[in-house]
Tab-separated table of C-alpha atoms and ligand atoms in Angstrom:
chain	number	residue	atom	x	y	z
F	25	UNK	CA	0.000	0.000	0.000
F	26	UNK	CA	1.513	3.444	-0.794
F	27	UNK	CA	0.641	7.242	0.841
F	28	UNK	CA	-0.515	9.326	-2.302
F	29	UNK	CA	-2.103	12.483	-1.153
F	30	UNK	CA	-2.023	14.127	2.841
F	31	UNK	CA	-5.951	14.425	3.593
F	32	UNK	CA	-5.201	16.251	6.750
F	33	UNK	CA	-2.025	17.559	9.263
F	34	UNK	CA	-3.559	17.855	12.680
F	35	UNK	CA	-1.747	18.938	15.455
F	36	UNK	CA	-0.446	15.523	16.708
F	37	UNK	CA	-1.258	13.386	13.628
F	38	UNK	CA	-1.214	13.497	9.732
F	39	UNK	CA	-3.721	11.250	7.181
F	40	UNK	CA	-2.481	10.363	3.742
F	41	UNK	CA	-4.699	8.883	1.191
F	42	UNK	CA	-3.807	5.732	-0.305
F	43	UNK	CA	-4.024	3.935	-3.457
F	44	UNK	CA	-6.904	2.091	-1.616
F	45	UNK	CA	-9.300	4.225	-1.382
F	46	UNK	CA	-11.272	2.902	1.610
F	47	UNK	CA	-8.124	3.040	3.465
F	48	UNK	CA	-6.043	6.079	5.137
F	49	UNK	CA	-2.594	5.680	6.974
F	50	UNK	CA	-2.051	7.798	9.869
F	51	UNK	CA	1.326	9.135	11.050
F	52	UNK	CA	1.833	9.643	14.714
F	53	UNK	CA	4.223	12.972	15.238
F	54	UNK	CA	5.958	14.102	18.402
F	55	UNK	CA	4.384	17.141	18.433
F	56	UNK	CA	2.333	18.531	21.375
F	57	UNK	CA	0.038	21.278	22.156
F	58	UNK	CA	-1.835	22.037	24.702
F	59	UNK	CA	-4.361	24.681	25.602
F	60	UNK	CA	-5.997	24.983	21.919
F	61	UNK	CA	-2.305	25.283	20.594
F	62	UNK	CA	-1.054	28.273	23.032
F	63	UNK	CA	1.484	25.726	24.257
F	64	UNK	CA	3.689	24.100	22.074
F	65	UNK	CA	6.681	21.586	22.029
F	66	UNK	CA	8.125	17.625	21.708
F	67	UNK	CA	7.605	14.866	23.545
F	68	UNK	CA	10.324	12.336	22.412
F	69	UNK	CA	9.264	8.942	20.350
F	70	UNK	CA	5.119	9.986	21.989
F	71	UNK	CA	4.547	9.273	17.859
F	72	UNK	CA	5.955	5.367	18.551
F	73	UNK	CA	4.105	5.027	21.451
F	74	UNK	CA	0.988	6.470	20.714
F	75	UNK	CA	0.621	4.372	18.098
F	76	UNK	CA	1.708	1.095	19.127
F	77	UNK	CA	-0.861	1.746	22.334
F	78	UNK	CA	-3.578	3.215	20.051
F	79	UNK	CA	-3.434	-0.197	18.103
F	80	UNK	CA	-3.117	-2.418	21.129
F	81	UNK	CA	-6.512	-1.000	22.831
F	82	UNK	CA	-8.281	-1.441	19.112
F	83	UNK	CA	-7.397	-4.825	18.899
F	84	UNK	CA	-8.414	-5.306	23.130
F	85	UNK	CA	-11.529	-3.660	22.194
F	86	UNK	CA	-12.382	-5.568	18.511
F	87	UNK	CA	-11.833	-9.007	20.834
F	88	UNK	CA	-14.328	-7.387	22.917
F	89	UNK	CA	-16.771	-6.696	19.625
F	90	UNK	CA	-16.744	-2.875	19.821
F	91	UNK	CA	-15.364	-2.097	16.225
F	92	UNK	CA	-13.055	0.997	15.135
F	93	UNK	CA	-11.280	2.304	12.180
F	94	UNK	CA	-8.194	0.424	13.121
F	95	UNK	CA	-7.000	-2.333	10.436
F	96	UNK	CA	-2.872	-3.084	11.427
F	97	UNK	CA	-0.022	-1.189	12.151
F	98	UNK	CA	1.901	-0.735	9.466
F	99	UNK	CA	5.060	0.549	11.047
F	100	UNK	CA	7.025	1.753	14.535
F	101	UNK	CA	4.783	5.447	13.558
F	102	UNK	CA	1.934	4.424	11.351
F	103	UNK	CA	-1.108	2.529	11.388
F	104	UNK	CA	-3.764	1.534	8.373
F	105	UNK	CA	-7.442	2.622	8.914
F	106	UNK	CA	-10.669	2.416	7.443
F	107	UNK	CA	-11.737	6.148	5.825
F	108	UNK	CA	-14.839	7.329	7.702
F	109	UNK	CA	-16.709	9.996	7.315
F	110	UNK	CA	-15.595	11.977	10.538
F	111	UNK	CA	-18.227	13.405	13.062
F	112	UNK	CA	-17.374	16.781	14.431
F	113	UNK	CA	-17.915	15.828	17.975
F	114	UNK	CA	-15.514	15.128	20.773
F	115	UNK	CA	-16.808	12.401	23.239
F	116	UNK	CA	-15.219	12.427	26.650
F	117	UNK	CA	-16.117	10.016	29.167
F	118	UNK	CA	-15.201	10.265	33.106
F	119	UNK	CA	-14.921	8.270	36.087
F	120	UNK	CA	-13.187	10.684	38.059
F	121	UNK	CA	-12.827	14.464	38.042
F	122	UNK	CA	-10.023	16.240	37.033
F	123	UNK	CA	-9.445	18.500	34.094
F	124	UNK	CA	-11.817	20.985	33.068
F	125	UNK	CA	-15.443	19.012	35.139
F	126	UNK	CA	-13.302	19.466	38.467
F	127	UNK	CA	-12.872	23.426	37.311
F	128	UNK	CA	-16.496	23.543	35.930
F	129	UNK	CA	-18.405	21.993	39.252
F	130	UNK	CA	-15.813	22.527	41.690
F	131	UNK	CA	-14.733	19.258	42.464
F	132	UNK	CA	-11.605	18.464	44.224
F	133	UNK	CA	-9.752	16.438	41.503
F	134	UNK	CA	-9.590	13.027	42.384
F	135	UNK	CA	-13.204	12.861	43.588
F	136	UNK	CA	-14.732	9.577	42.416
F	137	UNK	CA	-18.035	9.863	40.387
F	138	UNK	CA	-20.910	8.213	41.697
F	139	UNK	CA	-21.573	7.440	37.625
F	140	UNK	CA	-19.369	7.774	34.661
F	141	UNK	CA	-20.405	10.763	33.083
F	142	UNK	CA	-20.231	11.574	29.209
F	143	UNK	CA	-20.088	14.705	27.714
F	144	UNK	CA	-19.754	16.041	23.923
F	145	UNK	CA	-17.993	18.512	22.661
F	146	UNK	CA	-17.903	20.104	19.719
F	147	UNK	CA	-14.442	20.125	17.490
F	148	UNK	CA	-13.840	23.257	16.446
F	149	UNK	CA	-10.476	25.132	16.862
F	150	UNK	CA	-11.657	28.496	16.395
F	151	UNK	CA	-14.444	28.216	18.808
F	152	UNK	CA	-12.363	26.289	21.413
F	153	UNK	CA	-14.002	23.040	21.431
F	154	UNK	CA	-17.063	24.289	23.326
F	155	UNK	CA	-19.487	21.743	25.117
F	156	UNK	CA	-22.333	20.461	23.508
F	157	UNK	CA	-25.894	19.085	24.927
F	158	UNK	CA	-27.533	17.200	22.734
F	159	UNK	CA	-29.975	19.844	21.487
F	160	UNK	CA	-26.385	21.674	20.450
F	161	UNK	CA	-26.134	18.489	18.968
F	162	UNK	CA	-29.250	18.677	16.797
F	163	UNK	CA	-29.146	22.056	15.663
F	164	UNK	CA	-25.731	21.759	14.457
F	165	UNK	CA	-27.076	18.735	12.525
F	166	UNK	CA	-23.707	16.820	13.716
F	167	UNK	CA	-25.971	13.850	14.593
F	168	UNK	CA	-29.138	11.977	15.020
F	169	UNK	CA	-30.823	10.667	18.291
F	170	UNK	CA	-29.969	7.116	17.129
F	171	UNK	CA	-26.436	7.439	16.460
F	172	UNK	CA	-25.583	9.164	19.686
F	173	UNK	CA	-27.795	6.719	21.649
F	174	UNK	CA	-25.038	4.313	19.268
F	175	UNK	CA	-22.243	6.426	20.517
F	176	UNK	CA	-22.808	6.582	24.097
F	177	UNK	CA	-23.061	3.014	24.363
F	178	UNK	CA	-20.332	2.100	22.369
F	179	UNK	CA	-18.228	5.072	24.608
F	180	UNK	CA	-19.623	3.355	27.894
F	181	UNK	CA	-18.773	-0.593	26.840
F	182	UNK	CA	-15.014	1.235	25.826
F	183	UNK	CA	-14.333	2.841	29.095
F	184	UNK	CA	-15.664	-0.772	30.703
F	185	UNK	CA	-13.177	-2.332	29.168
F	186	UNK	CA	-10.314	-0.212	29.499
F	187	UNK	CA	-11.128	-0.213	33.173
F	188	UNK	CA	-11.140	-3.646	33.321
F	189	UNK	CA	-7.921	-3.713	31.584
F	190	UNK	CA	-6.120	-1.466	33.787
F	191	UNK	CA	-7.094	-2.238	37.322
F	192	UNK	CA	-5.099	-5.568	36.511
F	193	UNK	CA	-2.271	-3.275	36.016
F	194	UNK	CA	-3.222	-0.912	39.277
F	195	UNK	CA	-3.855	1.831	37.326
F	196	UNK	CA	-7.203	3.965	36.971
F	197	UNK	CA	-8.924	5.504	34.090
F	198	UNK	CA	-9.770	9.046	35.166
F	199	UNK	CA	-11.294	10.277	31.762
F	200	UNK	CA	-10.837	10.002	28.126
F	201	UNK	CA	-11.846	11.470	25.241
F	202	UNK	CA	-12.658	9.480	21.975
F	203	UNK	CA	-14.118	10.503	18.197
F	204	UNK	CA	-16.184	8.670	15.742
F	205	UNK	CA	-17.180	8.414	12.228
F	206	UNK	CA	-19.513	7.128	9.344
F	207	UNK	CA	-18.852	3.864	7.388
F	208	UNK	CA	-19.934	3.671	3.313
F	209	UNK	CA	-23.062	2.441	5.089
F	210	UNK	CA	-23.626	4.804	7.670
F	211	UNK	CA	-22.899	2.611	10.253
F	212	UNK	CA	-21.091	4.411	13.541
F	213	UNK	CA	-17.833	3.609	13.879
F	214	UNK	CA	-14.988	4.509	16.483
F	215	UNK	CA	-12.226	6.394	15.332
F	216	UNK	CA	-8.830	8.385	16.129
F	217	UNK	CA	-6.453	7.075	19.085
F	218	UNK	CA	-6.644	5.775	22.535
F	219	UNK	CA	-3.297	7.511	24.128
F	220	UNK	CA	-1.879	9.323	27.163
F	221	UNK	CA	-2.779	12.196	24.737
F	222	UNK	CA	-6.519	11.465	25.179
F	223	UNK	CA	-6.645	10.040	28.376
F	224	UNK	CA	-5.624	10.575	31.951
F	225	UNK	CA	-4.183	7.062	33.638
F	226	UNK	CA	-2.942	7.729	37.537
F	227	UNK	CA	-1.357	5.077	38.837
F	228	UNK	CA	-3.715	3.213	42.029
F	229	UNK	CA	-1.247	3.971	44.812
F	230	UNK	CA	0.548	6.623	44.058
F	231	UNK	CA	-1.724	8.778	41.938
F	232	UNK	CA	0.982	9.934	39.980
F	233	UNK	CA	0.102	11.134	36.205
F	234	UNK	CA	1.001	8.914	33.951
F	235	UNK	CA	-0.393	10.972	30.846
F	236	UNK	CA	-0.297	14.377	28.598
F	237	UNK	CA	-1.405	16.495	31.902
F	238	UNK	CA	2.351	15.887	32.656
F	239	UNK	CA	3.176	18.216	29.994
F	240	UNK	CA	0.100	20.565	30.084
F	241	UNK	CA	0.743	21.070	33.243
F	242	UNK	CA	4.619	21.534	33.319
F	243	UNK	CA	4.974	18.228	35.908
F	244	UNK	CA	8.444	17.057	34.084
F	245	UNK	CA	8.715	13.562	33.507
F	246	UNK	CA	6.765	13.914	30.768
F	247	UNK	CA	8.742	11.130	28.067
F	248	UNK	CA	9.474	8.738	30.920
F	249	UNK	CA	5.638	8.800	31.910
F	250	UNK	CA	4.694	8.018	28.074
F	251	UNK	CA	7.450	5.045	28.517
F	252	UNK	CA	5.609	4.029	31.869
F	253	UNK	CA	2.363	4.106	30.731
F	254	UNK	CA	2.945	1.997	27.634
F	255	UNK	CA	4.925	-0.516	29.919
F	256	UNK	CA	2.327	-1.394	31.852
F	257	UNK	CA	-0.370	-1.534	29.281
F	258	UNK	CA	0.930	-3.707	26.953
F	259	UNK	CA	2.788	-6.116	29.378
A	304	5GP	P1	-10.695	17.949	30.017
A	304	5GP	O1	-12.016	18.363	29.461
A	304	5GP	O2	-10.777	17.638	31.482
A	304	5GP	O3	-9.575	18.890	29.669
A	304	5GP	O4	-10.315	16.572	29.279
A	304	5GP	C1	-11.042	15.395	29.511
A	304	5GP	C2	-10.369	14.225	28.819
A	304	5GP	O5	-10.488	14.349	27.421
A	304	5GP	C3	-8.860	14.108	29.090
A	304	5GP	O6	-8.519	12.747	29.163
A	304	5GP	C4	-8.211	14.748	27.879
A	304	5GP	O7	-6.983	14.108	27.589
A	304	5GP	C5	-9.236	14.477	26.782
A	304	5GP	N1	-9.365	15.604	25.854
A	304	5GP	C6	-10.227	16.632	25.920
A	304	5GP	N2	-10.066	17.479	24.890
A	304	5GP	C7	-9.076	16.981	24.140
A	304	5GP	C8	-8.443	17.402	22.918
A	304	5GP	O8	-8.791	18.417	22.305
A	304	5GP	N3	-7.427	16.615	22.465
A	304	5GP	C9	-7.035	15.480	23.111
A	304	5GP	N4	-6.012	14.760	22.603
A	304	5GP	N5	-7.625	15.048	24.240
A	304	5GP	C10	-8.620	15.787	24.757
């Protein structure tokens, strides 16, 4: 299979076209932002290991029937997808708060949810990502009733798993935040990565960050934490 045209740079990741045309390959940079792009830097080899954990959670989650865009990896920085037709919506689930729910109900982070909560937002740069309801939702036209009742329950069966995954490994799944898209049928279909860039992991004891708030947040640490996390993941 060979790249032939770049459908998109993002800020972490760039698409290429291939000669297949129901198939993408994405490229995993080092790159980070943070804070809508105001911060801006490196994180050495994240590309390699965003990738290789991206494509070990698709494959946990495909034994566990919940399909995404995944097909193989292709190489230490690359991975072969299906093309979808990419929904404009940013789904981020929670166990625990932290980030921006701790700020916006004035949680202590680390307070355990009585119930995972989901929220959408919408993905948009130049507004800022704002959060969605699902009236937002319908007035944007970004998606029916039936595909997010599709998307939340794919979303909650995901973070079931994952938690399942990593209490073995004594480490807890704060949040996350995943996208998805349209198949040539319509059909909903996860999509993106599953990362330390899209998810917070502390570790059980400790509660040390073991994700991208490392470098949002100026904690230091930040490559050895993407090393960590992987580590224990995958072993
Ligand atoms: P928060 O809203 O607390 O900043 O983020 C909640 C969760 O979603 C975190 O795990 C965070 O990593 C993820 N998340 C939210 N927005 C983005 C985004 O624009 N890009 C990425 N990579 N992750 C995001």
């Amino acid at each position: 299979m060979n790249k032939t045209n770049t459908l998109y740079e993002g800020k972490a990741k760039i698409v290429y076209e291939t000669d297949e045309p129901d198939k993408l390959i994405v490229y995993f940079k080092d790159d980070a932002t943070a804070g809508n792009g105001e911060k801006k830097g490196t994180i050495q080899n994240k590309g390699i290991i965003n990738n290789e954990m991206s494509a070990f959670f698709f494959k946990l989650l495909k034994d566990h029937e919940i399909k995404s865009h995944f097909i193989d990896k292709l190489s230490d920085r690359e991975m072969v997808v299906q093309k979808l037709n990419m929904i404009a919506l940013e789904v981020i689930v929670r166990n625990v708060a932290a980030g921006s729910l701790a700020k916006r109900l004035g949680l202590p982070e680390g307070t355990p949810l009585k119930t995972p909560v989901l929220e959408y937002c919408y993905k948009n740069d130049e507004l800022g990502d704002p959060l969605l309801n699902r009236y937002h939702i319908m007035v944007l036209d970004l998606a029916s009733v039936n595909e997010l009742d599709e998307i939340e329950h794919i979303s909650f069966c995901v973070n079931q798993v994952m938690i399942n995954l990593l209490k073995a490994k004594n480490i807890r799944l704060i949040d996350f935040k995943l996208e998805f898209g349209r198949d040539e049928k319509g059909g909903i279909v996860l999509a993106d990565e599953i990362s330390p860039d899209n998810c917070r992991f502390w570790d059980m004891t400790t509660n040390e960050k073991l994700d991208k708030d490392r470098f949002r947040r100026d904690l230091g640490g930040v490559e050895e934490a993407y090393q960590e996390i992987l580590k224990r993941v995958t072993a």
